[in-house]
Short mmCIF file of C-alpha atoms and ligand atoms in Angstrom, two decimals:
data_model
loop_
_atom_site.label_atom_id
_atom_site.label_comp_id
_atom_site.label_asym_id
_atom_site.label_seq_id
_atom_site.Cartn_x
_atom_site.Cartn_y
_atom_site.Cartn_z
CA UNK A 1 0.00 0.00 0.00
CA UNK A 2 3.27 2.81 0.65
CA UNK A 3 3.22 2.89 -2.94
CA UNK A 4 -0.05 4.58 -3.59
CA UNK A 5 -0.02 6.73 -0.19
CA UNK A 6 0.04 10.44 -0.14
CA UNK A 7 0.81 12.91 2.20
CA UNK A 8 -2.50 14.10 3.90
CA UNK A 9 -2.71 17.57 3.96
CA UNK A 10 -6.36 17.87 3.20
CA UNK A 11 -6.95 21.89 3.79
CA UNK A 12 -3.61 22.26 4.77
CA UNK A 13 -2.41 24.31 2.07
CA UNK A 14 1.04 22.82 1.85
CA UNK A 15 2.95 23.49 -1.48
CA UNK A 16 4.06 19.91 -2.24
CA UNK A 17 2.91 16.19 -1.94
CA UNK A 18 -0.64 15.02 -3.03
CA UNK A 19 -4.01 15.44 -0.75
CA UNK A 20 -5.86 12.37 0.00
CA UNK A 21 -9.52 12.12 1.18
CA UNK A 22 -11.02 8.77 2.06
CA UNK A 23 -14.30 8.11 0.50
CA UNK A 24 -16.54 5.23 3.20
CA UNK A 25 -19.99 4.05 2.33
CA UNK A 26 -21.53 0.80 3.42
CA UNK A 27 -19.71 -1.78 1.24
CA UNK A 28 -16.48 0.36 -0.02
CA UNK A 29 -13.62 2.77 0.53
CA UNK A 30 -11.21 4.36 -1.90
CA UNK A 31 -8.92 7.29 -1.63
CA UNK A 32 -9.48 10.53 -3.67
CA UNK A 33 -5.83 11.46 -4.45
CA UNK A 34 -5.61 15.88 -5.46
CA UNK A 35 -2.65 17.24 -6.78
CA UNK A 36 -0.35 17.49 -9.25
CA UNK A 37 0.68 14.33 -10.98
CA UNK A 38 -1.46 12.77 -9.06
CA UNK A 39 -1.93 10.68 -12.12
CA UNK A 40 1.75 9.04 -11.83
CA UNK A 41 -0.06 6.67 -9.26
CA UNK A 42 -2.21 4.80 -11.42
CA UNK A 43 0.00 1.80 -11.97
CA UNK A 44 0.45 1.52 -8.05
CA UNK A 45 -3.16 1.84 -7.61
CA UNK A 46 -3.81 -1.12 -10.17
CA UNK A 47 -0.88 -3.40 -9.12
CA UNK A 48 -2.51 -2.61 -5.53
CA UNK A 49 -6.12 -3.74 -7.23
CA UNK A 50 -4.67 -6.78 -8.44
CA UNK A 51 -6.24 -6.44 -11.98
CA UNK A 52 -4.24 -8.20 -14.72
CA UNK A 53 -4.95 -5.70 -17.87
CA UNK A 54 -7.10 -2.34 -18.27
CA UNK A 55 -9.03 -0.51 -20.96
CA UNK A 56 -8.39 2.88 -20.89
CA UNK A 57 -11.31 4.70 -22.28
CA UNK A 58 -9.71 8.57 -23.04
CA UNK A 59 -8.90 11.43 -25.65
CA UNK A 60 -5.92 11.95 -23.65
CA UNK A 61 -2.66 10.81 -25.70
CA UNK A 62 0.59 10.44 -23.80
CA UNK A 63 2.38 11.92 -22.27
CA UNK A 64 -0.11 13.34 -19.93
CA UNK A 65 -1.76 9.68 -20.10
CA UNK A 66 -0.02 7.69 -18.02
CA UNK A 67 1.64 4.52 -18.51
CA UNK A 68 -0.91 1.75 -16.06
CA UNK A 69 2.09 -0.54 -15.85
CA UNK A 70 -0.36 -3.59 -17.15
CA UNK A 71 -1.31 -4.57 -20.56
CA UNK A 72 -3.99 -1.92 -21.40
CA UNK A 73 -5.92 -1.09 -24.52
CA UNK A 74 -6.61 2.23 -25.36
CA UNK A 75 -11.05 2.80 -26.19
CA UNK A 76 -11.36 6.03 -27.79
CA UNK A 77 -13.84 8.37 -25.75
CA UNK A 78 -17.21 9.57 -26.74
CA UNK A 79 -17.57 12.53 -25.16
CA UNK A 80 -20.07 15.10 -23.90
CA UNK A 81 -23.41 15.37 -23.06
CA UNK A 82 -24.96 14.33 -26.74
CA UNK A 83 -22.48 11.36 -26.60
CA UNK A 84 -23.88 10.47 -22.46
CA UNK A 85 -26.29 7.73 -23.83
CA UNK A 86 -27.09 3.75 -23.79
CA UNK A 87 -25.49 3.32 -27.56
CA UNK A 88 -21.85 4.76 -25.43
CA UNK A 89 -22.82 2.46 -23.20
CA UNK A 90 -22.95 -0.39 -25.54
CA UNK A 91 -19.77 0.41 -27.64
CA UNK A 92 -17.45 0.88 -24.55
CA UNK A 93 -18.97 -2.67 -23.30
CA UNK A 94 -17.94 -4.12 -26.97
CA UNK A 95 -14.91 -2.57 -26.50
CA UNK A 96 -13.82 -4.30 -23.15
CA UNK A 97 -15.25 -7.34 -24.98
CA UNK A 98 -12.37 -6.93 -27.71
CA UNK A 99 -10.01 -6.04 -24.84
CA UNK A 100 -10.58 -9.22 -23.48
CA UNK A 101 -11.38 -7.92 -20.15
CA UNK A 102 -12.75 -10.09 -17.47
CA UNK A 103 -14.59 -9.84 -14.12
CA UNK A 104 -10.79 -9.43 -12.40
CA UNK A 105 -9.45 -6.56 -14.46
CA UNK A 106 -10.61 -3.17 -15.04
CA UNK A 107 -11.31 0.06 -16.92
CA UNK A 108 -9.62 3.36 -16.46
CA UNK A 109 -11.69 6.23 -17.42
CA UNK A 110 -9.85 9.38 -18.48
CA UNK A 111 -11.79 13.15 -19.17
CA UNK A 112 -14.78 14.62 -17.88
CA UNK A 113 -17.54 14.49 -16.10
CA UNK A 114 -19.86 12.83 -18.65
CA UNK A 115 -16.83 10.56 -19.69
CA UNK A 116 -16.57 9.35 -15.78
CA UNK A 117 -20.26 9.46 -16.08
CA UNK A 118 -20.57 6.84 -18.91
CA UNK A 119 -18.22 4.56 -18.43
CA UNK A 120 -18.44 4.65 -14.60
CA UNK A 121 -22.21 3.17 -16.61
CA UNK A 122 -20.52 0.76 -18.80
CA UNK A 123 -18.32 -0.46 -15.83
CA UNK A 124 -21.54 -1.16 -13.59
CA UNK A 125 -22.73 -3.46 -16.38
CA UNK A 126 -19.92 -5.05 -17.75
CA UNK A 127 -20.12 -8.20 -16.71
CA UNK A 128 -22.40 -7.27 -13.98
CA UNK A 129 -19.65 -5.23 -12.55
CA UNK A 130 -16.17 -4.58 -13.20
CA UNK A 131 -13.29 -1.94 -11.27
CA UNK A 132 -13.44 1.27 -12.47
CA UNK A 133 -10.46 4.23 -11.33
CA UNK A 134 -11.67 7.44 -12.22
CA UNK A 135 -8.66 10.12 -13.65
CA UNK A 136 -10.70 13.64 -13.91
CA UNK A 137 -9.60 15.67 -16.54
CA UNK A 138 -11.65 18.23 -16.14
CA UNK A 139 -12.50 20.77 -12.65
CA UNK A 140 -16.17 19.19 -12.83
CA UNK A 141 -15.30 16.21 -12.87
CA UNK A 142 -12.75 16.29 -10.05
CA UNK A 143 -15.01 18.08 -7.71
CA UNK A 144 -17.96 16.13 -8.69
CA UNK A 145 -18.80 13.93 -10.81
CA UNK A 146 -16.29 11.34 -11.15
CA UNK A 147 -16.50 11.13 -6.54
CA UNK A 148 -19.47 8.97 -4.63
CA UNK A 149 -20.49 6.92 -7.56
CA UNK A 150 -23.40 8.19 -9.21
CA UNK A 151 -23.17 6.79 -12.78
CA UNK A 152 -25.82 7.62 -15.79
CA UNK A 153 -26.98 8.43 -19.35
CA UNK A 154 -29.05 10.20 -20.80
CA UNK A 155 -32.52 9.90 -22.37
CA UNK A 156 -34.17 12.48 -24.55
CA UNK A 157 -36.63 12.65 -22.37
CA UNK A 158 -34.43 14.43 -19.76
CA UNK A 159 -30.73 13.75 -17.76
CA UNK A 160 -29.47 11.11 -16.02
CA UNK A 161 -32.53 9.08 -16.09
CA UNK A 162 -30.86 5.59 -16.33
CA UNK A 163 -28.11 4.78 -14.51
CA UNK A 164 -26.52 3.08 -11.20
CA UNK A 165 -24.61 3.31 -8.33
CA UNK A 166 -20.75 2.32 -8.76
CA UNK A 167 -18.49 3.40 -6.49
CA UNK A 168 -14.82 3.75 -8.46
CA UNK A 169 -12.42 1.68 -6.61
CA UNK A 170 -9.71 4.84 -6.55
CA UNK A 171 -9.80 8.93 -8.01
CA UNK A 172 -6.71 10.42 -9.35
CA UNK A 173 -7.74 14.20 -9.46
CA UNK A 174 -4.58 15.31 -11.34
CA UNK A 175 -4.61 19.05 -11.33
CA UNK A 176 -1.85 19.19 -14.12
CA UNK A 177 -4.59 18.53 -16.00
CA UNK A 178 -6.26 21.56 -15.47
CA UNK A 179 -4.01 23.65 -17.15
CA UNK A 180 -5.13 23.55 -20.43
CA UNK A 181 -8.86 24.05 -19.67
CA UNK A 182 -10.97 26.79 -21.61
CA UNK A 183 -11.95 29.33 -18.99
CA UNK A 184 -15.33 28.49 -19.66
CA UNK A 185 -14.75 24.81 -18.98
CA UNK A 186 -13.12 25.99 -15.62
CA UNK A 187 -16.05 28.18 -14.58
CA UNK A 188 -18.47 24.98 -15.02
CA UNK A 189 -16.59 23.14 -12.67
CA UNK A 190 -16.95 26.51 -10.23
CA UNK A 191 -20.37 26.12 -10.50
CA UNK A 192 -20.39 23.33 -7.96
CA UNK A 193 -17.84 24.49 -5.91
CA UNK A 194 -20.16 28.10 -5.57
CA UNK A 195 -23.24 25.97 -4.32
CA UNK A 196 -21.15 24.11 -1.56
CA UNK A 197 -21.35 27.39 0.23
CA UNK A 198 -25.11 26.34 0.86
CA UNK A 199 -24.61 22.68 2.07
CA UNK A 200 -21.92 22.84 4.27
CA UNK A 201 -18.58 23.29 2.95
CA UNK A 202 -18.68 27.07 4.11
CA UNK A 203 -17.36 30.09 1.63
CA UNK A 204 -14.38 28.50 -0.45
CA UNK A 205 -14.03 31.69 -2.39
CA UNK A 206 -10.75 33.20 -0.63
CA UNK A 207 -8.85 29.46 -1.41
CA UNK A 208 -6.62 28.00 -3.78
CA UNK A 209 -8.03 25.82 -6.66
CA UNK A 210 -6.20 22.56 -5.14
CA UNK A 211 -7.97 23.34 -1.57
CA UNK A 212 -11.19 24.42 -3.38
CA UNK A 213 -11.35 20.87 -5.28
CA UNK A 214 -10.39 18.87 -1.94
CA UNK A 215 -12.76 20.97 0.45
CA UNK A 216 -15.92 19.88 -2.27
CA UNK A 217 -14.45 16.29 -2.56
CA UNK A 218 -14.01 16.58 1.26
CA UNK A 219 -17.89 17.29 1.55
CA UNK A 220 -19.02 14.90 -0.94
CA UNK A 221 -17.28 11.95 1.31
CA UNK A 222 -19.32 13.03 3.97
CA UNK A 223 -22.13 13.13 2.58
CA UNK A 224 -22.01 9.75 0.61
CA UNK A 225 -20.60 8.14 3.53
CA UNK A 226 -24.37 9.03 5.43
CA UNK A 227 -26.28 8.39 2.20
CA UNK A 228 -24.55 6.40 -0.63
CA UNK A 229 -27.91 6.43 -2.30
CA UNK A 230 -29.74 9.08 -2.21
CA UNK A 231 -32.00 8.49 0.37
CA UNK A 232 -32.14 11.36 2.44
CA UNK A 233 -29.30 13.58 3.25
CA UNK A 234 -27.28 13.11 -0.36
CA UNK A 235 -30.17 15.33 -2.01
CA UNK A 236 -27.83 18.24 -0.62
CA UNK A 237 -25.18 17.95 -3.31
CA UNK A 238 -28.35 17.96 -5.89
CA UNK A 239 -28.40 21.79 -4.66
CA UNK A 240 -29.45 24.06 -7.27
CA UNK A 241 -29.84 20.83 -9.44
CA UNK A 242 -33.43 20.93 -10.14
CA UNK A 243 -33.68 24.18 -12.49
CA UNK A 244 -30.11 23.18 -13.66
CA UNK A 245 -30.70 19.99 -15.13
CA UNK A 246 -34.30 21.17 -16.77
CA UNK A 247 -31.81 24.17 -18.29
CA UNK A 248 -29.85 22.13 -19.62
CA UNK A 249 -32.01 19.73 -21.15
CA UNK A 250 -34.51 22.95 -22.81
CA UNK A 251 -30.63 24.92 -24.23
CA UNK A 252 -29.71 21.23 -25.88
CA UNK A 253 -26.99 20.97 -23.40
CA UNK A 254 -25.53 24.69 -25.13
CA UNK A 255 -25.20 25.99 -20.98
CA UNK A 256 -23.09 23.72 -19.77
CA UNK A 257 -23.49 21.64 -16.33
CA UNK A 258 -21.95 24.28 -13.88
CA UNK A 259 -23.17 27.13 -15.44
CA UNK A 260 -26.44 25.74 -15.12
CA UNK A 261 -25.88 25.07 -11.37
CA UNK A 262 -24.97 28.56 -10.87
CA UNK A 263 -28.68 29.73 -12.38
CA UNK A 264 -29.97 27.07 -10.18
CA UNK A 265 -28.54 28.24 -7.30
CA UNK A 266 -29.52 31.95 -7.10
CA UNK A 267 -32.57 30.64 -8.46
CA UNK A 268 -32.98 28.35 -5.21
CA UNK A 269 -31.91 31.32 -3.46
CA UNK A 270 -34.70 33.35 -4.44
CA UNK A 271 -37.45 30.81 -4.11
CA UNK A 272 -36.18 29.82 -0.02
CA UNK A 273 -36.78 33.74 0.14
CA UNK A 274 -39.97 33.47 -1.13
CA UNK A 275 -40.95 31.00 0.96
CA UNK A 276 -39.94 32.76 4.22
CA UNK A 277 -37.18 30.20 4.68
CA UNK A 278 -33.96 32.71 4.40
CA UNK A 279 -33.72 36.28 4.96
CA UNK A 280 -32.83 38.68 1.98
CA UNK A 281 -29.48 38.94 3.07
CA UNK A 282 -29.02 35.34 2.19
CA UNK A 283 -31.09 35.57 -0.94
CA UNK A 284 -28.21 38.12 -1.91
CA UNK A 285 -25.74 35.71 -0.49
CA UNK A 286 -26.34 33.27 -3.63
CA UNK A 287 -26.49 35.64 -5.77
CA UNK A 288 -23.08 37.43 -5.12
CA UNK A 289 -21.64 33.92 -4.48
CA UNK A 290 -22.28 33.04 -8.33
CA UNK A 291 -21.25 36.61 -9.31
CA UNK A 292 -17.75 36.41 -7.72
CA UNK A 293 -17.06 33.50 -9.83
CA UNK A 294 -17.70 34.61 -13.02
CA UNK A 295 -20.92 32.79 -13.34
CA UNK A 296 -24.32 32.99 -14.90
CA UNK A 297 -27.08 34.33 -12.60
CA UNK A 298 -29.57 34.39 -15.16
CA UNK A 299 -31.65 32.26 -16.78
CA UNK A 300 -31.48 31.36 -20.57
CA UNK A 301 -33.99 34.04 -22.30
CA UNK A 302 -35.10 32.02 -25.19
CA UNK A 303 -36.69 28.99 -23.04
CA UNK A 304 -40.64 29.89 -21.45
CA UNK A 305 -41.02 29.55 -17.60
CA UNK A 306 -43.70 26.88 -18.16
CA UNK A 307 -41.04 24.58 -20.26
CA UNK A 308 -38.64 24.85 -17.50
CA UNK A 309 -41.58 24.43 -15.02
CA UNK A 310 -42.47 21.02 -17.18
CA UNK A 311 -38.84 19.63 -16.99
CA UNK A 312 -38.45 20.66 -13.06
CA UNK A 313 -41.54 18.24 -13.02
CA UNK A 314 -39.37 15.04 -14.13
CA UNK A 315 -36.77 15.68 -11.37
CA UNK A 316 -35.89 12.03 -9.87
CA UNK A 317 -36.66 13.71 -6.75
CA UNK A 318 -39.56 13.88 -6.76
CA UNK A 319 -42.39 10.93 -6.18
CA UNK A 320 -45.61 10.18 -7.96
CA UNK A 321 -47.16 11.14 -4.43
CA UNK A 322 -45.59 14.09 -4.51
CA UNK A 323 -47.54 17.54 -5.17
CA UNK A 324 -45.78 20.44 -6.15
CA UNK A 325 -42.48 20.36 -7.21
CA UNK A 326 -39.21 19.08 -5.30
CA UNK A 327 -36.41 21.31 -4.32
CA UNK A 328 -33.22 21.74 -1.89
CA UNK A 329 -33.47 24.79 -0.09
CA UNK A 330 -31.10 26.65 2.49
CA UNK A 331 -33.46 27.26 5.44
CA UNK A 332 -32.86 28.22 9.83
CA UNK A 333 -31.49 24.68 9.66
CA UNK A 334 -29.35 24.90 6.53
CA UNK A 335 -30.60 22.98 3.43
CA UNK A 336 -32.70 20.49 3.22
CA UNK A 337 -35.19 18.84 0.49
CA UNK A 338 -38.76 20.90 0.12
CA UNK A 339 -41.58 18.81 -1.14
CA UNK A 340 -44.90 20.35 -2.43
CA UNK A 341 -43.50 23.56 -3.81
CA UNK A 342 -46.06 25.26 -5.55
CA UNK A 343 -45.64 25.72 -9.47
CA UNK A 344 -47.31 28.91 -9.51
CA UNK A 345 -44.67 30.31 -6.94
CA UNK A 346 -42.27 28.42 -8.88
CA UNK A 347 -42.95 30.18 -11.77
CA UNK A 348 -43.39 33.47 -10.13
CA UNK A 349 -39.92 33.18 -8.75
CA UNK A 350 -38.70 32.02 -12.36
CA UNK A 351 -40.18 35.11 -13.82
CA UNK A 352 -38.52 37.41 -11.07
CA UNK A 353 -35.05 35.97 -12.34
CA UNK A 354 -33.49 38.08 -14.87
CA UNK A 355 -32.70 36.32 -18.30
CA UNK A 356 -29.98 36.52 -20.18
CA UNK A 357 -28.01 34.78 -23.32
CA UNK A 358 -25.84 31.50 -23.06
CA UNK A 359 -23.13 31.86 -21.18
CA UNK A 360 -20.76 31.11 -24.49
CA UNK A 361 -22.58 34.49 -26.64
CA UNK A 362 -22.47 36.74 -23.72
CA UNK A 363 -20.13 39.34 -23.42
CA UNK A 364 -16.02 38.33 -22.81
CA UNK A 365 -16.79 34.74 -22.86
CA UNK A 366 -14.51 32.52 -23.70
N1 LIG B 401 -23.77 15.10 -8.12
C1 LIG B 401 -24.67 14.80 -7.08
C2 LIG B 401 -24.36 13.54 -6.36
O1 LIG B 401 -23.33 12.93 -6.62
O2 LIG B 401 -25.11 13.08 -5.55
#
């Protein structure tokens, strides 16, 4: 085990060495590994796994892929949110088939969140369940997606809807990678680290991007390790969720995931306001949260209240029984999930939120 350990620093600012945080839910533990080169350990984290060869699904070409250290096959990536679907699924599954990977090896899956997304999919399923190490390529994914296990693709109908739970068996959050992001692609991944401000991560606006990713990664382990499936107190990370993933879905995917979040969370903002849950200095609080990091905190002008309305409707969580819509909202108590919203107020508070273009056309975007 030396091989693959770390220094633990987590929040401790130090200048060298890699952070680790521990992620524990019921049946499984892995480390989350931050930090520069923290993809060098992959071949210590697979010889520690045991697994005899690897598929490495990626658009990432050496050198900044690194070497596993086992037989591997390289699967080239289908990426993005119009590639996140069950025919992905299927050809990454074919793929490992023509890898010749069995029940005791494993897949690598290199890029971003809807790359850990998918295959993290295609790993559940292959035969019924195969390893899966996560390496992030993108600030999303590393503060996100690719941590706790949620896998899924999409349907037209909407995001996410099919998918599993999969815990990765280790995360390499190599912030080398990092470099060469657009600035927009960085801002999406600062749209979750902006709404863990409202579920207990506290303001991580005056920290470095290295603490910033471990402090989120930090609070996701928490959270999955009292909820690994959603059952209660794991709705907190879905903060801001509910109008993101319906804004998404009505732009085609043009606003991208974090961007989204952002809208979602001043929008969530707003409606705990309006519903007497937070005072207007925390209304404000969301909003100049989003602000200071350069994101949207608008909603897309050319898509009607009652089509986001509709999508918020689909939201996984909500229940048949359910009336009103479903939301996580900061309240006295801090956030928690609010059943029974009222559309009408929901679209009142919609209309009450200013709109404005996607992010990419508006002014000094990237
Ligand atoms: N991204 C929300 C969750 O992992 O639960």
């Amino acid at each position: 085990m030396s091989a693959i350990r770390s220094r633990v620093e987590v929040g401790g600012g130090a200048e060298s060495g890699l952070s680790r945080v521990d992620v524990t839910s019921k049946d499984h533990h892995y480390a989350v590994h931050v930090g520069p080169g923290a993809r060098r350990l992959l071949p210590a984290v697979l010889e520690e796994l045991g697994v005899g060869r690897v598929a490495v699904v990626t658009a990432v070409r050496e050198p900044r892929l690194p070497d596993p250290g086992v037989p591997f096959t390289v699967v080239p990536v289908a990426d993005g949110e119009h590639h996140k679907t069950l025919a992905t699924v299927e050809t990454y599954c074919r793929a490992f088939v023509a890898a010749g990977l069995t029940r005791a090896d494993a897949v690598v899956a290199c890029g971003g969140g809807t790359t850990t997304d998918t295959v993290g999919l295609a790993a559940a399923l292959y035969h019924r369940g195969i390893k899966v190490v996560h390496l992030p390529t993108t600030l999303l994914a590393q503060v996100d997606a690719s941590v706790g296990g949620k896998t899924a693709v999409n349907l037209p109908e909407g995001k996410n809807l099919v998918g599993a739970y999969w815990q990765p068996s280790a995360v390499l959050c190599d912030t080398d990678f990092l470099h060469g992001l657009s600035r927009r692609e960085l801002l999406s991944g600062y749209g979750e680290i902006a709404r863990c401000a409202f579920i207990g991560a506290g303001d991580l606006r005056g920290l470095g991007l290295r603490e910033q990713i471990v402090a989120s990664v930090r609070l996701k382990a928490s959270v999955v390790a009292r909820d690994e499936r959603d059952q209660g107190v794991r709705h907190l990370l879905n903060y801001g969720h509910t109008l993101a993933h319906a804004v998404e879905r009505a732009t085609d995917y043009t606003w991208r995931h974090g961007e989204a979040v952002a809208a979602g969370t001043v929008f969530a903002g707003l409606l705990a306001g309006r519903l007497g849950r937070i005072g207007t200095d925390r209304v404000t609080l969301h909003r100049e949260m989003v602000e200071s990091f350069g994101l949207p905190t608008w909603r897309p002008a050319d898509v009607p209240v009652p089509v986001l309305v509709e999508l918020m409707r689909r939201d996984k969580k909500g229940r048949d029984t359910d009336t009103g819509l479903t939301f996580v909202l900061d309240g006295p108590d801090g956030a928690e999930l609010v059943t029974g919203v009222d559309e009408r107020l929901v679209a009142s508070v919609l209309a009450d939120l200013p709109t404005g273009p996607a992010p990419a056309a508006a002014p000094g975007a990237p």
